[in-house]
Every structure is written in structure tokens, then in C-alpha cells.
């Protein structure tokens, strides 16, 4: 099978998976479940790419390991974060806007189909690594990718852990976390996620395939401009006390030392 055939088989698989998740969301009346399957979808898709392309070169095995660890960690984190809670405010707003009687089917196109297609498009560097990697010799760019993955995973997982620990104390309710990774970037988890995906893009380049890096670019754009940083900044600026002061001191995305603000 060639690259395109495997890639489009991946699309059919993801659309089937997200259709099943959509059917389950109707039963439980909670669209937020789609978030849990974001990371897990990449794990399954990458495993399929690995299986379809045969060979077990070191870069392919590294990609299998890194995607699995990243994706499962993210899905498990979101499962426990959302367990027992009401539907995410974004989906509740959509439900109100479009009406309960039609949102059950509208959500398929607006949420599940859209996220499934985005997931598939973003997965391009994963398939590139699995399809084009040959031999067991790693290049310098592979080691840069490994380092970047370690940095990204540390920021993403570490930021989520610090925020969860911070929220566990009742006295912190309504307060703003400004320590740990959150001292150097207002969104360590989003930065970490983007860094992880740029490591996958570098692995793709190391395998000799450049165009699939567009998947890493697409994910970064979504994180910064669409569903991540941009959306959260608007909400927090309005609803979180002290957030505008936090903005003046702390980098929005890329980690950097906090600024000293004159009174």
C-alpha cells in the first residue's frame, strides 16, 4: 500500500470511531466526551500506521512509544478531570444556541466530524515517520526531536499536574496559579502540546518527508488562534481576578522569565 492509501484508511477509521463516540454522547447528553478521545485517537491511528507499514526501525519504534505515552497521558488526564462533572461550558453554550431538539444531530457535524477530520489531518507527520523511516541509524535532528519531546511532555504533563494540585486546595478557589511552570508561561500545557507535535514534525523531516510537517503547523495554529490560548485568554481576562496583571508579567505561550512591572 502507498502513503495515500494508508492515510485515507486512517480517515475512515477515525470517522468510524468518532461516530461511535457521538452516538454515546447522545445517550449521556454530554459532548465533552469528545475531548477524552482526542489523544487516544492519535494513539490508535499511529498504531495502525505502524502496523500497516511493516518494518521496525528505531525511529518508528520511538514514534510509537512517544505518541502512545503522550496520547494516553492526555486522555487519562481529561477523563479524570471531567469525571462526574457537567458538560464543558463551550458545549453548553452551543446547546443553548442551537436548541436541545436539534443539537444532538448538529453536534455530529460541529464537534465530532470536525475534530475527527482535524485529528486525521494533524496525524500526517506520524504516518510520514512510519512510512518513510528506513534503517536503524538516527540523525542529529532525531536527537533534537527527542529533546523537544521531553521538554514539551514535561511542560504539558507538569503544568496539568501543578494546576490539579493547586485546585485541590479549597483556599485556592478563585485564585490564580502563578508558580512552577505557570510562572514562565500562562499556558504551559498548550506550549508543551505544541512542542510535542513539533518533535513529531522533526521526526518526519529526519525520515526525509517535509510536507507532513503541515500537521504540526495546523495543530499549533489551532492551539494559539482557535480553541486554546485565544479562547481561554478571553474568558480568563473577563472572569479571573488579577489575570490582566498576570498578562503584563508573564509570557503568553513561549516560556520566558517574568517581567518586572513598575508600580
PDB file of C-alpha atoms in Angstrom:
ATOM      1  CA  UNK A   1       0.000   0.000   0.000  1.00  0.00           C
ATOM      2  CA  UNK A   2       1.185   3.533  -0.713  1.00  0.00           C
ATOM      3  CA  UNK A   3       1.176   6.564   1.608  1.00  0.00           C
ATOM      4  CA  UNK A   4      -2.134   7.949   0.325  1.00  0.00           C
ATOM      5  CA  UNK A   5      -3.995   4.641   0.687  1.00  0.00           C
ATOM      6  CA  UNK A   6      -2.872   4.179   4.288  1.00  0.00           C
ATOM      7  CA  UNK A   7      -3.629   7.829   5.081  1.00  0.00           C
ATOM      8  CA  UNK A   8      -7.210   7.603   3.788  1.00  0.00           C
ATOM      9  CA  UNK A   9      -7.772   4.308   5.558  1.00  0.00           C
ATOM     10  CA  UNK A  10      -6.857   6.241   8.694  1.00  0.00           C
ATOM     11  CA  UNK A  11      -9.553   8.798   7.856  1.00  0.00           C
ATOM     12  CA  UNK A  12     -12.223   6.092   7.573  1.00  0.00           C
ATOM     13  CA  UNK A  13     -11.127   4.583  10.869  1.00  0.00           C
ATOM     14  CA  UNK A  14     -11.215   7.911  12.717  1.00  0.00           C
ATOM     15  CA  UNK A  15     -14.616   8.854  11.284  1.00  0.00           C
ATOM     16  CA  UNK A  16     -15.971   5.479  12.407  1.00  0.00           C
ATOM     17  CA  UNK A  17     -14.507   5.912  15.894  1.00  0.00           C
ATOM     18  CA  UNK A  18     -15.835   9.442  16.358  1.00  0.00           C
ATOM     19  CA  UNK A  19     -19.263   8.407  15.057  1.00  0.00           C
ATOM     20  CA  UNK A  20     -19.449   5.787  17.803  1.00  0.00           C
ATOM     21  CA  UNK A  21     -18.342   8.361  20.377  1.00  0.00           C
ATOM     22  CA  UNK A  22     -21.016  10.753  19.077  1.00  0.00           C
ATOM     23  CA  UNK A  23     -23.726   8.086  19.487  1.00  0.00           C
ATOM     24  CA  UNK A  24     -22.581   7.529  23.069  1.00  0.00           C
ATOM     25  CA  UNK A  25     -22.593  11.303  23.714  1.00  0.00           C
ATOM     26  CA  UNK A  26     -26.291  11.384  22.755  1.00  0.00           C
ATOM     27  CA  UNK A  27     -27.041   8.703  25.324  1.00  0.00           C
ATOM     28  CA  UNK A  28     -25.254  10.533  28.155  1.00  0.00           C
ATOM     29  CA  UNK A  29     -26.116  14.042  26.860  1.00  0.00           C
ATOM     30  CA  UNK A  30     -22.523  15.195  27.203  1.00  0.00           C
ATOM     31  CA  UNK A  31     -20.483  16.296  24.181  1.00  0.00           C
ATOM     32  CA  UNK A  32     -17.390  16.835  26.362  1.00  0.00           C
ATOM     33  CA  UNK A  33     -16.554  13.158  25.978  1.00  0.00           C
ATOM     34  CA  UNK A  34     -15.026  14.004  22.599  1.00  0.00           C
ATOM     35  CA  UNK A  35     -12.078  15.654  24.375  1.00  0.00           C
ATOM     36  CA  UNK A  36     -11.133  12.369  26.060  1.00  0.00           C
ATOM     37  CA  UNK A  37     -10.809  10.653  22.682  1.00  0.00           C
ATOM     38  CA  UNK A  38      -8.523  13.288  21.164  1.00  0.00           C
ATOM     39  CA  UNK A  39      -5.247  11.854  22.480  1.00  0.00           C
ATOM     40  CA  UNK A  40      -6.492   8.267  22.333  1.00  0.00           C
ATOM     41  CA  UNK A  41      -7.433   8.738  18.666  1.00  0.00           C
ATOM     42  CA  UNK A  42      -3.834   9.596  17.816  1.00  0.00           C
ATOM     43  CA  UNK A  43      -2.595   6.540  19.722  1.00  0.00           C
ATOM     44  CA  UNK A  44      -4.856   4.221  17.734  1.00  0.00           C
ATOM     45  CA  UNK A  45      -4.151   5.919  14.412  1.00  0.00           C
ATOM     46  CA  UNK A  46      -0.390   5.854  14.930  1.00  0.00           C
ATOM     47  CA  UNK A  47      -0.509   2.189  15.971  1.00  0.00           C
ATOM     48  CA  UNK A  48      -2.419   1.465  12.752  1.00  0.00           C
ATOM     49  CA  UNK A  49       0.183   3.334  10.711  1.00  0.00           C
ATOM     50  CA  UNK A  50       2.922   1.355  12.454  1.00  0.00           C
ATOM     51  CA  UNK A  51       1.199  -1.950  11.716  1.00  0.00           C
ATOM     52  CA  UNK A  52       0.382  -1.116   8.085  1.00  0.00           C
ATOM     53  CA  UNK A  53       3.924  -0.061   7.173  1.00  0.00           C
ATOM     54  CA  UNK A  54       5.697  -3.175   8.481  1.00  0.00           C
ATOM     55  CA  UNK A  55       9.397  -2.756   9.411  1.00  0.00           C
ATOM     56  CA  UNK A  56      10.519  -1.969  12.972  1.00  0.00           C
ATOM     57  CA  UNK A  57      13.247   0.639  12.614  1.00  0.00           C
ATOM     58  CA  UNK A  58      14.360   2.604  15.678  1.00  0.00           C
ATOM     59  CA  UNK A  59      12.674   5.860  14.600  1.00  0.00           C
ATOM     60  CA  UNK A  60       9.355   4.072  14.058  1.00  0.00           C
ATOM     61  CA  UNK A  61       9.589   2.466  17.492  1.00  0.00           C
ATOM     62  CA  UNK A  62      10.428   5.818  19.070  1.00  0.00           C
ATOM     63  CA  UNK A  63       7.401   7.374  17.393  1.00  0.00           C
ATOM     64  CA  UNK A  64       5.189   4.518  18.572  1.00  0.00           C
ATOM     65  CA  UNK A  65       6.424   4.999  22.140  1.00  0.00           C
ATOM     66  CA  UNK A  66       6.252   8.798  22.220  1.00  0.00           C
ATOM     67  CA  UNK A  67       2.766   9.069  20.672  1.00  0.00           C
ATOM     68  CA  UNK A  68       1.399   6.339  22.951  1.00  0.00           C
ATOM     69  CA  UNK A  69       2.783   7.912  26.130  1.00  0.00           C
ATOM     70  CA  UNK A  70       1.657  11.409  25.146  1.00  0.00           C
ATOM     71  CA  UNK A  71      -1.816  10.380  23.931  1.00  0.00           C
ATOM     72  CA  UNK A  72      -2.691   8.042  26.789  1.00  0.00           C
ATOM     73  CA  UNK A  73      -1.492  10.537  29.406  1.00  0.00           C
ATOM     74  CA  UNK A  74      -3.662  13.247  27.870  1.00  0.00           C
ATOM     75  CA  UNK A  75      -6.772  11.064  27.592  1.00  0.00           C
ATOM     76  CA  UNK A  76      -6.425   9.679  31.120  1.00  0.00           C
ATOM     77  CA  UNK A  77      -5.909  13.196  32.487  1.00  0.00           C
ATOM     78  CA  UNK A  78      -9.016  14.522  30.733  1.00  0.00           C
ATOM     79  CA  UNK A  79     -11.077  11.503  31.792  1.00  0.00           C
ATOM     80  CA  UNK A  80     -10.406  12.075  35.489  1.00  0.00           C
ATOM     81  CA  UNK A  81     -10.681  15.851  35.152  1.00  0.00           C
ATOM     82  CA  UNK A  82     -14.144  15.593  33.551  1.00  0.00           C
ATOM     83  CA  UNK A  83     -15.418  12.590  35.522  1.00  0.00           C
ATOM     84  CA  UNK A  84     -18.622  13.414  37.386  1.00  0.00           C
ATOM     85  CA  UNK A  85     -18.750  16.973  36.038  1.00  0.00           C
ATOM     86  CA  UNK A  86     -21.302  18.680  33.833  1.00  0.00           C
ATOM     87  CA  UNK A  87     -20.750  19.279  30.156  1.00  0.00           C
ATOM     88  CA  UNK A  88     -17.985  21.771  29.308  1.00  0.00           C
ATOM     89  CA  UNK A  89     -19.226  25.396  29.132  1.00  0.00           C
ATOM     90  CA  UNK A  90     -18.343  25.631  25.418  1.00  0.00           C
ATOM     91  CA  UNK A  91     -20.717  22.814  24.502  1.00  0.00           C
ATOM     92  CA  UNK A  92     -23.409  24.041  26.920  1.00  0.00           C
ATOM     93  CA  UNK A  93     -23.378  27.374  25.121  1.00  0.00           C
ATOM     94  CA  UNK A  94     -23.736  25.652  21.748  1.00  0.00           C
ATOM     95  CA  UNK A  95     -26.565  23.515  23.140  1.00  0.00           C
ATOM     96  CA  UNK A  96     -28.415  26.661  24.253  1.00  0.00           C
ATOM     97  CA  UNK A  97     -27.742  28.473  20.985  1.00  0.00           C
ATOM     98  CA  UNK A  98     -28.952  25.716  18.647  1.00  0.00           C
ATOM     99  CA  UNK A  99     -31.615  24.247  20.901  1.00  0.00           C
ATOM    100  CA  UNK A 100     -31.828  20.911  22.658  1.00  0.00           C
ATOM    101  CA  UNK A 101     -34.055  19.354  19.974  1.00  0.00           C
ATOM    102  CA  UNK A 102     -31.543  19.736  17.170  1.00  0.00           C
ATOM    103  CA  UNK A 103     -28.169  19.908  18.907  1.00  0.00           C
ATOM    104  CA  UNK A 104     -27.997  16.110  19.224  1.00  0.00           C
ATOM    105  CA  UNK A 105     -27.507  15.802  15.441  1.00  0.00           C
ATOM    106  CA  UNK A 106     -25.894  19.196  14.886  1.00  0.00           C
ATOM    107  CA  UNK A 107     -23.116  18.265  17.314  1.00  0.00           C
ATOM    108  CA  UNK A 108     -22.049  15.456  14.974  1.00  0.00           C
ATOM    109  CA  UNK A 109     -21.013  17.939  12.291  1.00  0.00           C
ATOM    110  CA  UNK A 110     -19.912  20.802  14.516  1.00  0.00           C
ATOM    111  CA  UNK A 111     -17.867  18.760  17.007  1.00  0.00           C
ATOM    112  CA  UNK A 112     -17.298  15.088  16.192  1.00  0.00           C
ATOM    113  CA  UNK A 113     -16.890  15.186  12.413  1.00  0.00           C
ATOM    114  CA  UNK A 114     -14.822  18.371  12.606  1.00  0.00           C
ATOM    115  CA  UNK A 115     -12.488  17.059  15.327  1.00  0.00           C
ATOM    116  CA  UNK A 116     -12.150  13.710  13.575  1.00  0.00           C
ATOM    117  CA  UNK A 117     -11.047  15.355  10.322  1.00  0.00           C
ATOM    118  CA  UNK A 118      -8.659  17.689  12.162  1.00  0.00           C
ATOM    119  CA  UNK A 119      -7.162  14.764  14.055  1.00  0.00           C
ATOM    120  CA  UNK A 120      -6.630  12.914  10.793  1.00  0.00           C
ATOM    121  CA  UNK A 121      -5.023  15.909   9.062  1.00  0.00           C
ATOM    122  CA  UNK A 122      -2.725  16.570  12.025  1.00  0.00           C
ATOM    123  CA  UNK A 123      -1.624  12.914  12.070  1.00  0.00           C
ATOM    124  CA  UNK A 124       0.277  13.314   8.764  1.00  0.00           C
ATOM    125  CA  UNK A 125       3.774  13.501  10.353  1.00  0.00           C
ATOM    126  CA  UNK A 126       3.040  10.300  12.293  1.00  0.00           C
ATOM    127  CA  UNK A 127       2.368   8.386   9.090  1.00  0.00           C
ATOM    128  CA  UNK A 128       5.369  10.013   7.397  1.00  0.00           C
ATOM    129  CA  UNK A 129       7.689   8.663  10.084  1.00  0.00           C
ATOM    130  CA  UNK A 130       6.127   5.192   9.954  1.00  0.00           C
ATOM    131  CA  UNK A 131       6.105   5.072   6.150  1.00  0.00           C
ATOM    132  CA  UNK A 132       9.450   6.613   5.193  1.00  0.00           C
ATOM    133  CA  UNK A 133      11.787   5.610   8.027  1.00  0.00           C
ATOM    134  CA  UNK A 134      14.392   3.063   6.978  1.00  0.00           C
ATOM    135  CA  UNK A 135      17.310   1.540   8.845  1.00  0.00           C
ATOM    136  CA  UNK A 136      18.336   1.877  12.459  1.00  0.00           C
ATOM    137  CA  UNK A 137      20.602   4.926  12.260  1.00  0.00           C
ATOM    138  CA  UNK A 138      19.389   8.105  13.942  1.00  0.00           C
ATOM    139  CA  UNK A 139      20.367  11.571  12.694  1.00  0.00           C
ATOM    140  CA  UNK A 140      21.193  14.679  14.697  1.00  0.00           C
ATOM    141  CA  UNK A 141      17.681  16.007  14.024  1.00  0.00           C
ATOM    142  CA  UNK A 142      16.249  12.862  15.671  1.00  0.00           C
ATOM    143  CA  UNK A 143      18.061  13.722  18.897  1.00  0.00           C
ATOM    144  CA  UNK A 144      16.795  17.301  18.683  1.00  0.00           C
ATOM    145  CA  UNK A 145      13.274  15.859  18.279  1.00  0.00           C
ATOM    146  CA  UNK A 146      13.746  13.610  21.321  1.00  0.00           C
ATOM    147  CA  UNK A 147      14.914  16.574  23.406  1.00  0.00           C
ATOM    148  CA  UNK A 148      11.987  18.713  22.229  1.00  0.00           C
ATOM    149  CA  UNK A 149       9.525  15.922  23.049  1.00  0.00           C
ATOM    150  CA  UNK A 150      10.950  15.646  26.568  1.00  0.00           C
ATOM    151  CA  UNK A 151      10.644  19.418  27.069  1.00  0.00           C
ATOM    152  CA  UNK A 152       7.124  19.504  25.670  1.00  0.00           C
ATOM    153  CA  UNK A 153       5.876  16.494  27.613  1.00  0.00           C
ATOM    154  CA  UNK A 154       7.365  17.878  30.824  1.00  0.00           C
ATOM    155  CA  UNK A 155       5.639  21.227  30.385  1.00  0.00           C
ATOM    156  CA  UNK A 156       2.301  19.701  29.357  1.00  0.00           C
ATOM    157  CA  UNK A 157       2.099  16.962  31.974  1.00  0.00           C
ATOM    158  CA  UNK A 158       3.815  19.071  34.630  1.00  0.00           C
ATOM    159  CA  UNK A 159       1.549  22.056  34.021  1.00  0.00           C
ATOM    160  CA  UNK A 160      -1.569  19.886  34.244  1.00  0.00           C
ATOM    161  CA  UNK A 161      -0.286  18.263  37.452  1.00  0.00           C
ATOM    162  CA  UNK A 162       0.535  21.609  39.093  1.00  0.00           C
ATOM    163  CA  UNK A 163      -2.878  23.039  38.197  1.00  0.00           C
ATOM    164  CA  UNK A 164      -4.681  19.957  39.502  1.00  0.00           C
ATOM    165  CA  UNK A 165      -2.724  20.106  42.765  1.00  0.00           C
ATOM    166  CA  UNK A 166      -3.413  23.847  43.086  1.00  0.00           C
ATOM    167  CA  UNK A 167      -7.157  23.381  42.605  1.00  0.00           C
ATOM    168  CA  UNK A 168      -7.259  20.568  45.162  1.00  0.00           C
ATOM    169  CA  UNK A 169      -6.924  23.101  47.998  1.00  0.00           C
ATOM    170  CA  UNK A 170     -10.220  24.895  48.786  1.00  0.00           C
ATOM    171  CA  UNK A 171      -8.374  28.071  49.828  1.00  0.00           C
ATOM    172  CA  UNK A 172      -7.144  28.452  46.237  1.00  0.00           C
ATOM    173  CA  UNK A 173     -10.649  28.700  44.797  1.00  0.00           C
ATOM    174  CA  UNK A 174     -10.851  31.804  42.630  1.00  0.00           C
ATOM    175  CA  UNK A 175      -7.107  32.342  42.907  1.00  0.00           C
ATOM    176  CA  UNK A 176      -4.560  32.374  40.102  1.00  0.00           C
ATOM    177  CA  UNK A 177      -1.739  29.838  39.836  1.00  0.00           C
ATOM    178  CA  UNK A 178       1.499  31.751  39.182  1.00  0.00           C
ATOM    179  CA  UNK A 179       4.142  29.309  40.360  1.00  0.00           C
ATOM    180  CA  UNK A 180       6.044  26.427  38.791  1.00  0.00           C
ATOM    181  CA  UNK A 181       5.698  26.283  35.020  1.00  0.00           C
ATOM    182  CA  UNK A 182       2.879  28.839  35.268  1.00  0.00           C
ATOM    183  CA  UNK A 183       5.420  31.459  36.350  1.00  0.00           C
ATOM    184  CA  UNK A 184       7.120  31.353  32.946  1.00  0.00           C
ATOM    185  CA  UNK A 185       4.161  30.917  30.591  1.00  0.00           C
ATOM    186  CA  UNK A 186       0.442  31.485  31.026  1.00  0.00           C
ATOM    187  CA  UNK A 187      -0.251  28.248  29.154  1.00  0.00           C
ATOM    188  CA  UNK A 188       2.445  25.637  29.889  1.00  0.00           C
ATOM    189  CA  UNK A 189       0.172  22.772  28.873  1.00  0.00           C
ATOM    190  CA  UNK A 190      -0.587  24.318  25.477  1.00  0.00           C
ATOM    191  CA  UNK A 191       3.071  25.174  24.905  1.00  0.00           C
ATOM    192  CA  UNK A 192       4.019  21.618  25.843  1.00  0.00           C
ATOM    193  CA  UNK A 193       1.427  20.170  23.471  1.00  0.00           C
ATOM    194  CA  UNK A 194       2.762  22.243  20.573  1.00  0.00           C
ATOM    195  CA  UNK A 195       6.370  21.320  21.409  1.00  0.00           C
ATOM    196  CA  UNK A 196       5.475  17.624  21.407  1.00  0.00           C
ATOM    197  CA  UNK A 197       3.943  17.957  17.962  1.00  0.00           C
ATOM    198  CA  UNK A 198       6.911  19.876  16.619  1.00  0.00           C
ATOM    199  CA  UNK A 199       9.072  16.999  17.798  1.00  0.00           C
ATOM    200  CA  UNK A 200       6.904  14.719  15.652  1.00  0.00           C
ATOM    201  CA  UNK A 201       7.405  17.157  12.760  1.00  0.00           C
ATOM    202  CA  UNK A 202      11.183  16.961  13.225  1.00  0.00           C
ATOM    203  CA  UNK A 203      10.997  13.162  13.213  1.00  0.00           C
ATOM    204  CA  UNK A 204       9.131  13.458   9.906  1.00  0.00           C
ATOM    205  CA  UNK A 205      11.891  15.663   8.482  1.00  0.00           C
ATOM    206  CA  UNK A 206      14.501  13.181   9.725  1.00  0.00           C
ATOM    207  CA  UNK A 207      12.705  10.462   7.768  1.00  0.00           C
ATOM    208  CA  UNK A 208      13.028  12.587   4.615  1.00  0.00           C
ATOM    209  CA  UNK A 209       9.417  13.805   4.447  1.00  0.00           C
ATOM    210  CA  UNK A 210       8.783  17.557   4.752  1.00  0.00           C
ATOM    211  CA  UNK A 211       5.221  18.281   3.639  1.00  0.00           C
ATOM    212  CA  UNK A 212       3.527  16.334   6.508  1.00  0.00           C
ATOM    213  CA  UNK A 213       5.018  18.888   8.938  1.00  0.00           C
ATOM    214  CA  UNK A 214       1.910  20.860   7.957  1.00  0.00           C
ATOM    215  CA  UNK A 215       0.152  18.713  10.591  1.00  0.00           C
ATOM    216  CA  UNK A 216       2.347  20.215  13.324  1.00  0.00           C
ATOM    217  CA  UNK A 217       1.753  23.713  11.930  1.00  0.00           C
ATOM    218  CA  UNK A 218      -2.022  23.152  11.884  1.00  0.00           C
ATOM    219  CA  UNK A 219      -2.090  21.962  15.500  1.00  0.00           C
ATOM    220  CA  UNK A 220      -0.005  24.935  16.661  1.00  0.00           C
ATOM    221  CA  UNK A 221      -2.319  27.350  14.848  1.00  0.00           C
ATOM    222  CA  UNK A 222      -5.386  25.743  16.430  1.00  0.00           C
ATOM    223  CA  UNK A 223      -3.827  25.916  19.898  1.00  0.00           C
ATOM    224  CA  UNK A 224      -2.797  29.558  19.640  1.00  0.00           C
ATOM    225  CA  UNK A 225      -5.506  31.123  17.491  1.00  0.00           C
ATOM    226  CA  UNK A 226      -8.651  28.991  17.689  1.00  0.00           C
ATOM    227  CA  UNK A 227      -9.551  26.629  20.523  1.00  0.00           C
ATOM    228  CA  UNK A 228      -6.707  27.050  23.008  1.00  0.00           C
ATOM    229  CA  UNK A 229      -4.852  30.172  24.066  1.00  0.00           C
ATOM    230  CA  UNK A 230      -7.053  32.727  22.290  1.00  0.00           C
ATOM    231  CA  UNK A 231     -10.362  31.356  23.599  1.00  0.00           C
ATOM    232  CA  UNK A 232      -9.096  30.842  27.151  1.00  0.00           C
ATOM    233  CA  UNK A 233      -7.481  34.282  27.342  1.00  0.00           C
ATOM    234  CA  UNK A 234     -10.791  35.986  26.536  1.00  0.00           C
ATOM    235  CA  UNK A 235     -12.611  34.026  29.236  1.00  0.00           C
ATOM    236  CA  UNK A 236      -9.962  34.447  31.929  1.00  0.00           C
ATOM    237  CA  UNK A 237      -9.478  38.165  31.263  1.00  0.00           C
ATOM    238  CA  UNK A 238     -13.173  38.716  31.972  1.00  0.00           C
ATOM    239  CA  UNK A 239     -13.736  36.272  34.827  1.00  0.00           C
ATOM    240  CA  UNK A 240     -10.470  35.776  36.733  1.00  0.00           C
ATOM    241  CA  UNK A 241      -9.348  38.415  39.211  1.00  0.00           C
ATOM    242  CA  UNK A 242      -5.776  39.556  38.690  1.00  0.00           C
ATOM    243  CA  UNK A 243      -5.447  37.940  35.277  1.00  0.00           C
ATOM    244  CA  UNK A 244      -4.728  41.190  33.449  1.00  0.00           C
ATOM    245  CA  UNK A 245      -1.836  41.854  35.847  1.00  0.00           C
ATOM    246  CA  UNK A 246      -0.664  38.298  35.218  1.00  0.00           C
ATOM    247  CA  UNK A 247      -0.680  39.082  31.491  1.00  0.00           C
ATOM    248  CA  UNK A 248       1.654  42.058  31.937  1.00  0.00           C
ATOM    249  CA  UNK A 249       4.239  39.916  33.778  1.00  0.00           C
ATOM    250  CA  UNK A 250       4.052  36.515  32.121  1.00  0.00           C
ATOM    251  CA  UNK A 251       4.712  35.268  28.600  1.00  0.00           C
ATOM    252  CA  UNK A 252       1.548  34.137  26.804  1.00  0.00           C
ATOM    253  CA  UNK A 253       2.951  30.997  25.204  1.00  0.00           C
ATOM    254  CA  UNK A 254       6.703  30.513  24.926  1.00  0.00           C
ATOM    255  CA  UNK A 255       8.291  30.117  28.382  1.00  0.00           C
ATOM    256  CA  UNK A 256      10.330  33.124  29.488  1.00  0.00           C
ATOM    257  CA  UNK A 257      11.353  34.866  32.678  1.00  0.00           C
ATOM    258  CA  UNK A 258       8.576  37.038  34.158  1.00  0.00           C
ATOM    259  CA  UNK A 259       8.773  40.793  33.644  1.00  0.00           C
ATOM    260  CA  UNK A 260       9.240  43.209  36.496  1.00  0.00           C
ATOM    261  CA  UNK A 261       6.284  45.582  36.451  1.00  0.00           C
ATOM    262  CA  UNK A 262       6.782  49.041  37.924  1.00  0.00           C
ATOM    263  CA  UNK A 263       4.013  50.193  40.241  1.00  0.00           C
TER     264      UNK A 263
END
